[in-house]
Amino acid sequence: MNIIYKVSKKEVVLAKNAIFIKQGENELFNKGYKKLVYKGSFYGKNNLGGFSYNYYRLTSKSELEFITVHISKDDKWIKIYLNVFQLDPSVSSLEELSGLNGYQWGIPPNSISEMQLRLDEYSVSPIIYLLFYPIHKLGFYITKWGYEVKVKKLGNLIEKDMRNIDHFVKRWHELHKPLFTTWEGEIVGLKTMTPHDRLVAANLLNWFNKARIDNKQWAKQILEWLKVDNATIKKMLE
């Protein structure tokens, strides 16, 4: 007889999704975030058997705060990511961005500054953090009662953190600098910049200088993200 209570992947992913929608989403809406602004934004079931969501908030300084939520069927996490961009020219309302292509927001170099809430914001070892700090993950259980307790605990944490999303935004700004981008996520003036200036504009100069010594393939990838031509890449890595 198996004494450990088992829950199918389908049940777990539906439970996690219900937690976020019922206890997290409304808190984001109350803080001024909105959904489905750009073409290609996620909202609902994805093609991997889970759920994905995008939310946006525009500040008075024309900074676009971009939240991505991924709920996978293959793990116990509710993964919530935050990124911030400085839009140029300035935008007065999210409605001005409606219908534009948002593909660039989710790929490098833009995605390099994504911060996963309750994981990427701390300097302690990830293993220590996972062991001793609250995280957006369904905890271990062996009974039905234990499972229900862990679901409730995760829901309460999600609700609390979405209500206090400004704390995470503040922490993001302590760790990163917003990229100056167009309304569709392209770094402003990138095509007319020198490779050095592209690295500076993307906040990747230090990464590149280190990679050029330690890992030339990684250095090459960085330059490709910034659309540097192959001849110039070869010369810079010699």
PDB file of N, CA and C in Angstrom, residues 165-223:
ATOM      1  N   ILE A 165       4.332  44.186  -5.007  1.00  0.00           N
ATOM      2  CA  ILE A 165       5.170  44.120  -6.196  1.00  0.00           C
ATOM      3  C   ILE A 165       6.139  45.298  -6.272  1.00  0.00           C
ATOM      4  N   ASP A 166       5.772  46.431  -5.696  1.00  0.00           N
ATOM      5  CA  ASP A 166       6.657  47.594  -5.758  1.00  0.00           C
ATOM      6  C   ASP A 166       7.974  47.343  -5.023  1.00  0.00           C
ATOM      7  N   HIS A 167       7.952  46.476  -4.028  1.00  0.00           N
ATOM      8  CA  HIS A 167       9.198  46.096  -3.346  1.00  0.00           C
ATOM      9  C   HIS A 167      10.151  45.430  -4.338  1.00  0.00           C
ATOM     10  N   PHE A 168       9.626  44.561  -5.188  1.00  0.00           N
ATOM     11  CA  PHE A 168      10.457  43.860  -6.161  1.00  0.00           C
ATOM     12  C   PHE A 168      10.920  44.796  -7.275  1.00  0.00           C
ATOM     13  N   VAL A 169      10.070  45.737  -7.654  1.00  0.00           N
ATOM     14  CA  VAL A 169      10.468  46.734  -8.655  1.00  0.00           C
ATOM     15  C   VAL A 169      11.642  47.556  -8.126  1.00  0.00           C
ATOM     16  N   LYS A 170      11.553  47.959  -6.889  1.00  0.00           N
ATOM     17  CA  LYS A 170      12.647  48.715  -6.273  1.00  0.00           C
ATOM     18  C   LYS A 170      13.928  47.904  -6.264  1.00  0.00           C
ATOM     19  N   ARG A 171      13.817  46.630  -5.921  1.00  0.00           N
ATOM     20  CA  ARG A 171      15.001  45.773  -5.900  1.00  0.00           C
ATOM     21  C   ARG A 171      15.575  45.598  -7.294  1.00  0.00           C
ATOM     22  N   TRP A 172      14.722  45.494  -8.310  1.00  0.00           N
ATOM     23  CA  TRP A 172      15.205  45.384  -9.687  1.00  0.00           C
ATOM     24  C   TRP A 172      16.085  46.583 -10.019  1.00  0.00           C
ATOM     25  N   HIS A 173      15.624  47.770  -9.659  1.00  0.00           N
ATOM     26  CA  HIS A 173      16.383  48.984  -9.973  1.00  0.00           C
ATOM     27  C   HIS A 173      17.701  49.055  -9.203  1.00  0.00           C
ATOM     28  N   GLU A 174      17.787  48.385  -8.076  1.00  0.00           N
ATOM     29  CA  GLU A 174      19.048  48.330  -7.339  1.00  0.00           C
ATOM     30  C   GLU A 174      20.064  47.432  -8.028  1.00  0.00           C
ATOM     31  N   LEU A 175      19.569  46.479  -8.806  1.00  0.00           N
ATOM     32  CA  LEU A 175      20.441  45.499  -9.465  1.00  0.00           C
ATOM     33  C   LEU A 175      20.714  45.800 -10.932  1.00  0.00           C
ATOM     34  N   HIS A 176      19.807  46.521 -11.589  1.00  0.00           N
ATOM     35  CA  HIS A 176      19.892  46.700 -13.036  1.00  0.00           C
ATOM     36  C   HIS A 176      19.626  48.156 -13.445  1.00  0.00           C
ATOM     37  N   LYS A 177      19.961  48.432 -14.707  1.00  0.00           N
ATOM     38  CA  LYS A 177      19.619  49.704 -15.331  1.00  0.00           C
ATOM     39  C   LYS A 177      18.706  49.424 -16.524  1.00  0.00           C
ATOM     40  N   PRO A 178      17.615  50.176 -16.659  1.00  0.00           N
ATOM     41  CA  PRO A 178      16.710  49.923 -17.794  1.00  0.00           C
ATOM     42  C   PRO A 178      17.395  50.214 -19.139  1.00  0.00           C
ATOM     43  N   LEU A 179      17.167  49.353 -20.114  1.00  0.00           N
ATOM     44  CA  LEU A 179      17.599  49.646 -21.468  1.00  0.00           C
ATOM     45  C   LEU A 179      16.711  50.734 -22.061  1.00  0.00           C
ATOM     46  N   PHE A 180      17.295  51.625 -22.842  1.00  0.00           N
ATOM     47  CA  PHE A 180      16.513  52.617 -23.580  1.00  0.00           C
ATOM     48  C   PHE A 180      16.087  51.957 -24.891  1.00  0.00           C
ATOM     49  N   THR A 181      14.791  51.745 -25.042  1.00  0.00           N
ATOM     50  CA  THR A 181      14.308  51.017 -26.213  1.00  0.00           C
ATOM     51  C   THR A 181      13.170  51.761 -26.907  1.00  0.00           C
ATOM     52  N   THR A 182      12.939  51.353 -28.146  1.00  0.00           N
ATOM     53  CA  THR A 182      11.766  51.826 -28.874  1.00  0.00           C
ATOM     54  C   THR A 182      10.521  51.163 -28.290  1.00  0.00           C
ATOM     55  N   TRP A 183       9.382  51.501 -28.824  1.00  0.00           N
ATOM     56  CA  TRP A 183       8.124  50.939 -28.332  1.00  0.00           C
ATOM     57  C   TRP A 183       8.008  49.444 -28.615  1.00  0.00           C
ATOM     58  N   GLU A 184       8.851  48.924 -29.506  1.00  0.00           N
ATOM     59  CA  GLU A 184       8.833  47.499 -29.815  1.00  0.00           C
ATOM     60  C   GLU A 184      10.066  46.768 -29.290  1.00  0.00           C
ATOM     61  N   GLY A 185      10.797  47.421 -28.391  1.00  0.00           N
ATOM     62  CA  GLY A 185      11.877  46.735 -27.699  1.00  0.00           C
ATOM     63  C   GLY A 185      13.239  46.783 -28.349  1.00  0.00           C
ATOM     64  N   GLU A 186      13.407  47.516 -29.440  1.00  0.00           N
ATOM     65  CA  GLU A 186      14.721  47.650 -30.062  1.00  0.00           C
ATOM     66  C   GLU A 186      15.517  48.725 -29.327  1.00  0.00           C
ATOM     67  N   ILE A 187      16.788  48.445 -29.044  1.00  0.00           N
ATOM     68  CA  ILE A 187      17.635  49.439 -28.384  1.00  0.00           C
ATOM     69  C   ILE A 187      17.716  50.680 -29.262  1.00  0.00           C
ATOM     70  N   VAL A 188      17.454  51.835 -28.676  1.00  0.00           N
ATOM     71  CA  VAL A 188      17.383  53.081 -29.441  1.00  0.00           C
ATOM     72  C   VAL A 188      18.732  53.390 -30.102  1.00  0.00           C
ATOM     73  N   GLY A 189      18.705  53.584 -31.431  1.00  0.00           N
ATOM     74  CA  GLY A 189      19.901  53.959 -32.183  1.00  0.00           C
ATOM     75  C   GLY A 189      20.915  52.865 -32.383  1.00  0.00           C
ATOM     76  N   LEU A 190      20.548  51.609 -32.150  1.00  0.00           N
ATOM     77  CA  LEU A 190      21.511  50.508 -32.189  1.00  0.00           C
ATOM     78  C   LEU A 190      22.239  50.409 -33.523  1.00  0.00           C
ATOM     79  N   LYS A 191      21.526  50.533 -34.615  1.00  0.00           N
ATOM     80  CA  LYS A 191      22.114  50.302 -35.931  1.00  0.00           C
ATOM     81  C   LYS A 191      23.200  51.305 -36.293  1.00  0.00           C
ATOM     82  N   THR A 192      23.177  52.490 -35.709  1.00  0.00           N
ATOM     83  CA  THR A 192      24.166  53.517 -36.026  1.00  0.00           C
ATOM     84  C   THR A 192      25.325  53.544 -35.036  1.00  0.00           C
ATOM     85  N   MET A 193      25.290  52.677 -34.028  1.00  0.00           N
ATOM     86  CA  MET A 193      26.326  52.651 -32.991  1.00  0.00           C
ATOM     87  C   MET A 193      27.516  51.792 -33.401  1.00  0.00           C
ATOM     88  N   THR A 194      28.676  52.127 -32.841  1.00  0.00           N
ATOM     89  CA  THR A 194      29.833  51.246 -32.951  1.00  0.00           C
ATOM     90  C   THR A 194      29.590  50.012 -32.080  1.00  0.00           C
ATOM     91  N   PRO A 195      30.307  48.921 -32.308  1.00  0.00           N
ATOM     92  CA  PRO A 195      30.146  47.748 -31.444  1.00  0.00           C
ATOM     93  C   PRO A 195      30.354  48.062 -29.965  1.00  0.00           C
ATOM     94  N   HIS A 196      31.343  48.899 -29.663  1.00  0.00           N
ATOM     95  CA  HIS A 196      31.583  49.282 -28.263  1.00  0.00           C
ATOM     96  C   HIS A 196      30.375  49.995 -27.691  1.00  0.00           C
ATOM     97  N   ASP A 197      29.821  50.932 -28.455  1.00  0.00           N
ATOM     98  CA  ASP A 197      28.664  51.681 -27.975  1.00  0.00           C
ATOM     99  C   ASP A 197      27.439  50.776 -27.815  1.00  0.00           C
ATOM    100  N   ARG A 198      27.315  49.779 -28.653  1.00  0.00           N
ATOM    101  CA  ARG A 198      26.207  48.824 -28.522  1.00  0.00           C
ATOM    102  C   ARG A 198      26.328  48.050 -27.205  1.00  0.00           C
ATOM    103  N   LEU A 199      27.548  47.639 -26.888  1.00  0.00           N
ATOM    104  CA  LEU A 199      27.775  46.923 -25.631  1.00  0.00           C
ATOM    105  C   LEU A 199      27.451  47.803 -24.427  1.00  0.00           C
ATOM    106  N   VAL A 200      27.817  49.056 -24.508  1.00  0.00           N
ATOM    107  CA  VAL A 200      27.525  49.996 -23.416  1.00  0.00           C
ATOM    108  C   VAL A 200      26.020  50.212 -23.296  1.00  0.00           C
ATOM    109  N   ALA A 201      25.356  50.431 -24.421  1.00  0.00           N
ATOM    110  CA  ALA A 201      23.915  50.696 -24.415  1.00  0.00           C
ATOM    111  C   ALA A 201      23.127  49.509 -23.879  1.00  0.00           C
ATOM    112  N   ALA A 202      23.636  48.289 -24.108  1.00  0.00           N
ATOM    113  CA  ALA A 202      22.949  47.076 -23.667  1.00  0.00           C
ATOM    114  C   ALA A 202      23.380  46.634 -22.269  1.00  0.00           C
ATOM    115  N   ASN A 203      24.242  47.428 -21.632  1.00  0.00           N
ATOM    116  CA  ASN A 203      24.763  47.089 -20.295  1.00  0.00           C
ATOM    117  C   ASN A 203      25.509  45.761 -20.309  1.00  0.00           C
ATOM    118  N   LEU A 204      26.210  45.478 -21.408  1.00  0.00           N
ATOM    119  CA  LEU A 204      26.881  44.185 -21.560  1.00  0.00           C
ATOM    120  C   LEU A 204      28.391  44.306 -21.742  1.00  0.00           C
ATOM    121  N   LEU A 205      28.947  45.501 -21.578  1.00  0.00           N
ATOM    122  CA  LEU A 205      30.378  45.682 -21.826  1.00  0.00           C
ATOM    123  C   LEU A 205      31.222  44.835 -20.881  1.00  0.00           C
ATOM    124  N   ASN A 206      30.912  44.843 -19.598  1.00  0.00           N
ATOM    125  CA  ASN A 206      31.692  44.050 -18.641  1.00  0.00           C
ATOM    126  C   ASN A 206      31.570  42.560 -18.926  1.00  0.00           C
ATOM    127  N   TRP A 207      30.352  42.121 -19.249  1.00  0.00           N
ATOM    128  CA  TRP A 207      30.141  40.713 -19.601  1.00  0.00           C
ATOM    129  C   TRP A 207      31.010  40.331 -20.792  1.00  0.00           C
ATOM    130  N   PHE A 208      31.011  41.190 -21.807  1.00  0.00           N
ATOM    131  CA  PHE A 208      31.762  40.890 -23.022  1.00  0.00           C
ATOM    132  C   PHE A 208      33.257  40.847 -22.746  1.00  0.00           C
ATOM    133  N   ASN A 209      33.778  41.803 -22.009  1.00  0.00           N
ATOM    134  CA  ASN A 209      35.214  41.845 -21.731  1.00  0.00           C
ATOM    135  C   ASN A 209      35.662  40.597 -20.986  1.00  0.00           C
ATOM    136  N   LYS A 210      34.845  40.122 -20.077  1.00  0.00           N
ATOM    137  CA  LYS A 210      35.183  38.895 -19.343  1.00  0.00           C
ATOM    138  C   LYS A 210      35.079  37.670 -20.264  1.00  0.00           C
ATOM    139  N   ALA A 211      34.014  37.635 -21.065  1.00  0.00           N
ATOM    140  CA  ALA A 211      33.811  36.489 -21.955  1.00  0.00           C
ATOM    141  C   ALA A 211      34.897  36.420 -23.025  1.00  0.00           C
ATOM    142  N   ARG A 212      35.391  37.543 -23.468  1.00  0.00           N
ATOM    143  CA  ARG A 212      36.438  37.548 -24.502  1.00  0.00           C
ATOM    144  C   ARG A 212      37.689  36.835 -24.017  1.00  0.00           C
ATOM    145  N   ILE A 213      37.899  36.820 -22.690  1.00  0.00           N
ATOM    146  CA  ILE A 213      39.047  36.139 -22.098  1.00  0.00           C
ATOM    147  C   ILE A 213      38.710  34.691 -21.747  1.00  0.00           C
ATOM    148  N   ASP A 214      37.544  34.494 -21.152  1.00  0.00           N
ATOM    149  CA  ASP A 214      37.195  33.183 -20.590  1.00  0.00           C
ATOM    150  C   ASP A 214      36.429  32.268 -21.541  1.00  0.00           C
ATOM    151  N   ASN A 215      35.640  32.858 -22.444  1.00  0.00           N
ATOM    152  CA  ASN A 215      34.745  32.041 -23.271  1.00  0.00           C
ATOM    153  C   ASN A 215      34.400  32.802 -24.548  1.00  0.00           C
ATOM    154  N   LYS A 216      35.212  32.601 -25.574  1.00  0.00           N
ATOM    155  CA  LYS A 216      35.020  33.372 -26.811  1.00  0.00           C
ATOM    156  C   LYS A 216      33.686  33.065 -27.496  1.00  0.00           C
ATOM    157  N   GLN A 217      33.173  31.857 -27.325  1.00  0.00           N
ATOM    158  CA  GLN A 217      31.884  31.525 -27.916  1.00  0.00           C
ATOM    159  C   GLN A 217      30.777  32.360 -27.286  1.00  0.00           C
ATOM    160  N   TRP A 218      30.863  32.549 -25.979  1.00  0.00           N
ATOM    161  CA  TRP A 218      29.893  33.397 -25.277  1.00  0.00           C
ATOM    162  C   TRP A 218      30.046  34.854 -25.711  1.00  0.00           C
ATOM    163  N   ALA A 219      31.283  35.301 -25.879  1.00  0.00           N
ATOM    164  CA  ALA A 219      31.529  36.666 -26.342  1.00  0.00           C
ATOM    165  C   ALA A 219      30.937  36.868 -27.736  1.00  0.00           C
ATOM    166  N   LYS A 220      31.110  35.865 -28.596  1.00  0.00           N
ATOM    167  CA  LYS A 220      30.535  35.932 -29.940  1.00  0.00           C
ATOM    168  C   LYS A 220      29.017  36.032 -29.879  1.00  0.00           C
ATOM    169  N   GLN A 221      28.394  35.245 -28.992  1.00  0.00           N
ATOM    170  CA  GLN A 221      26.946  35.268 -28.857  1.00  0.00           C
ATOM    171  C   GLN A 221      26.443  36.650 -28.452  1.00  0.00           C
ATOM    172  N   ILE A 222      27.160  37.294 -27.540  1.00  0.00           N
ATOM    173  CA  ILE A 222      26.775  38.636 -27.096  1.00  0.00           C
ATOM    174  C   ILE A 222      26.778  39.604 -28.275  1.00  0.00           C
ATOM    175  N   LEU A 223      27.820  39.551 -29.078  1.00  0.00           N
ATOM    176  CA  LEU A 223      27.907  40.451 -30.239  1.00  0.00           C
ATOM    177  C   LEU A 223      26.819  40.151 -31.260  1.00  0.00           C
TER     178      LEU A 223
END
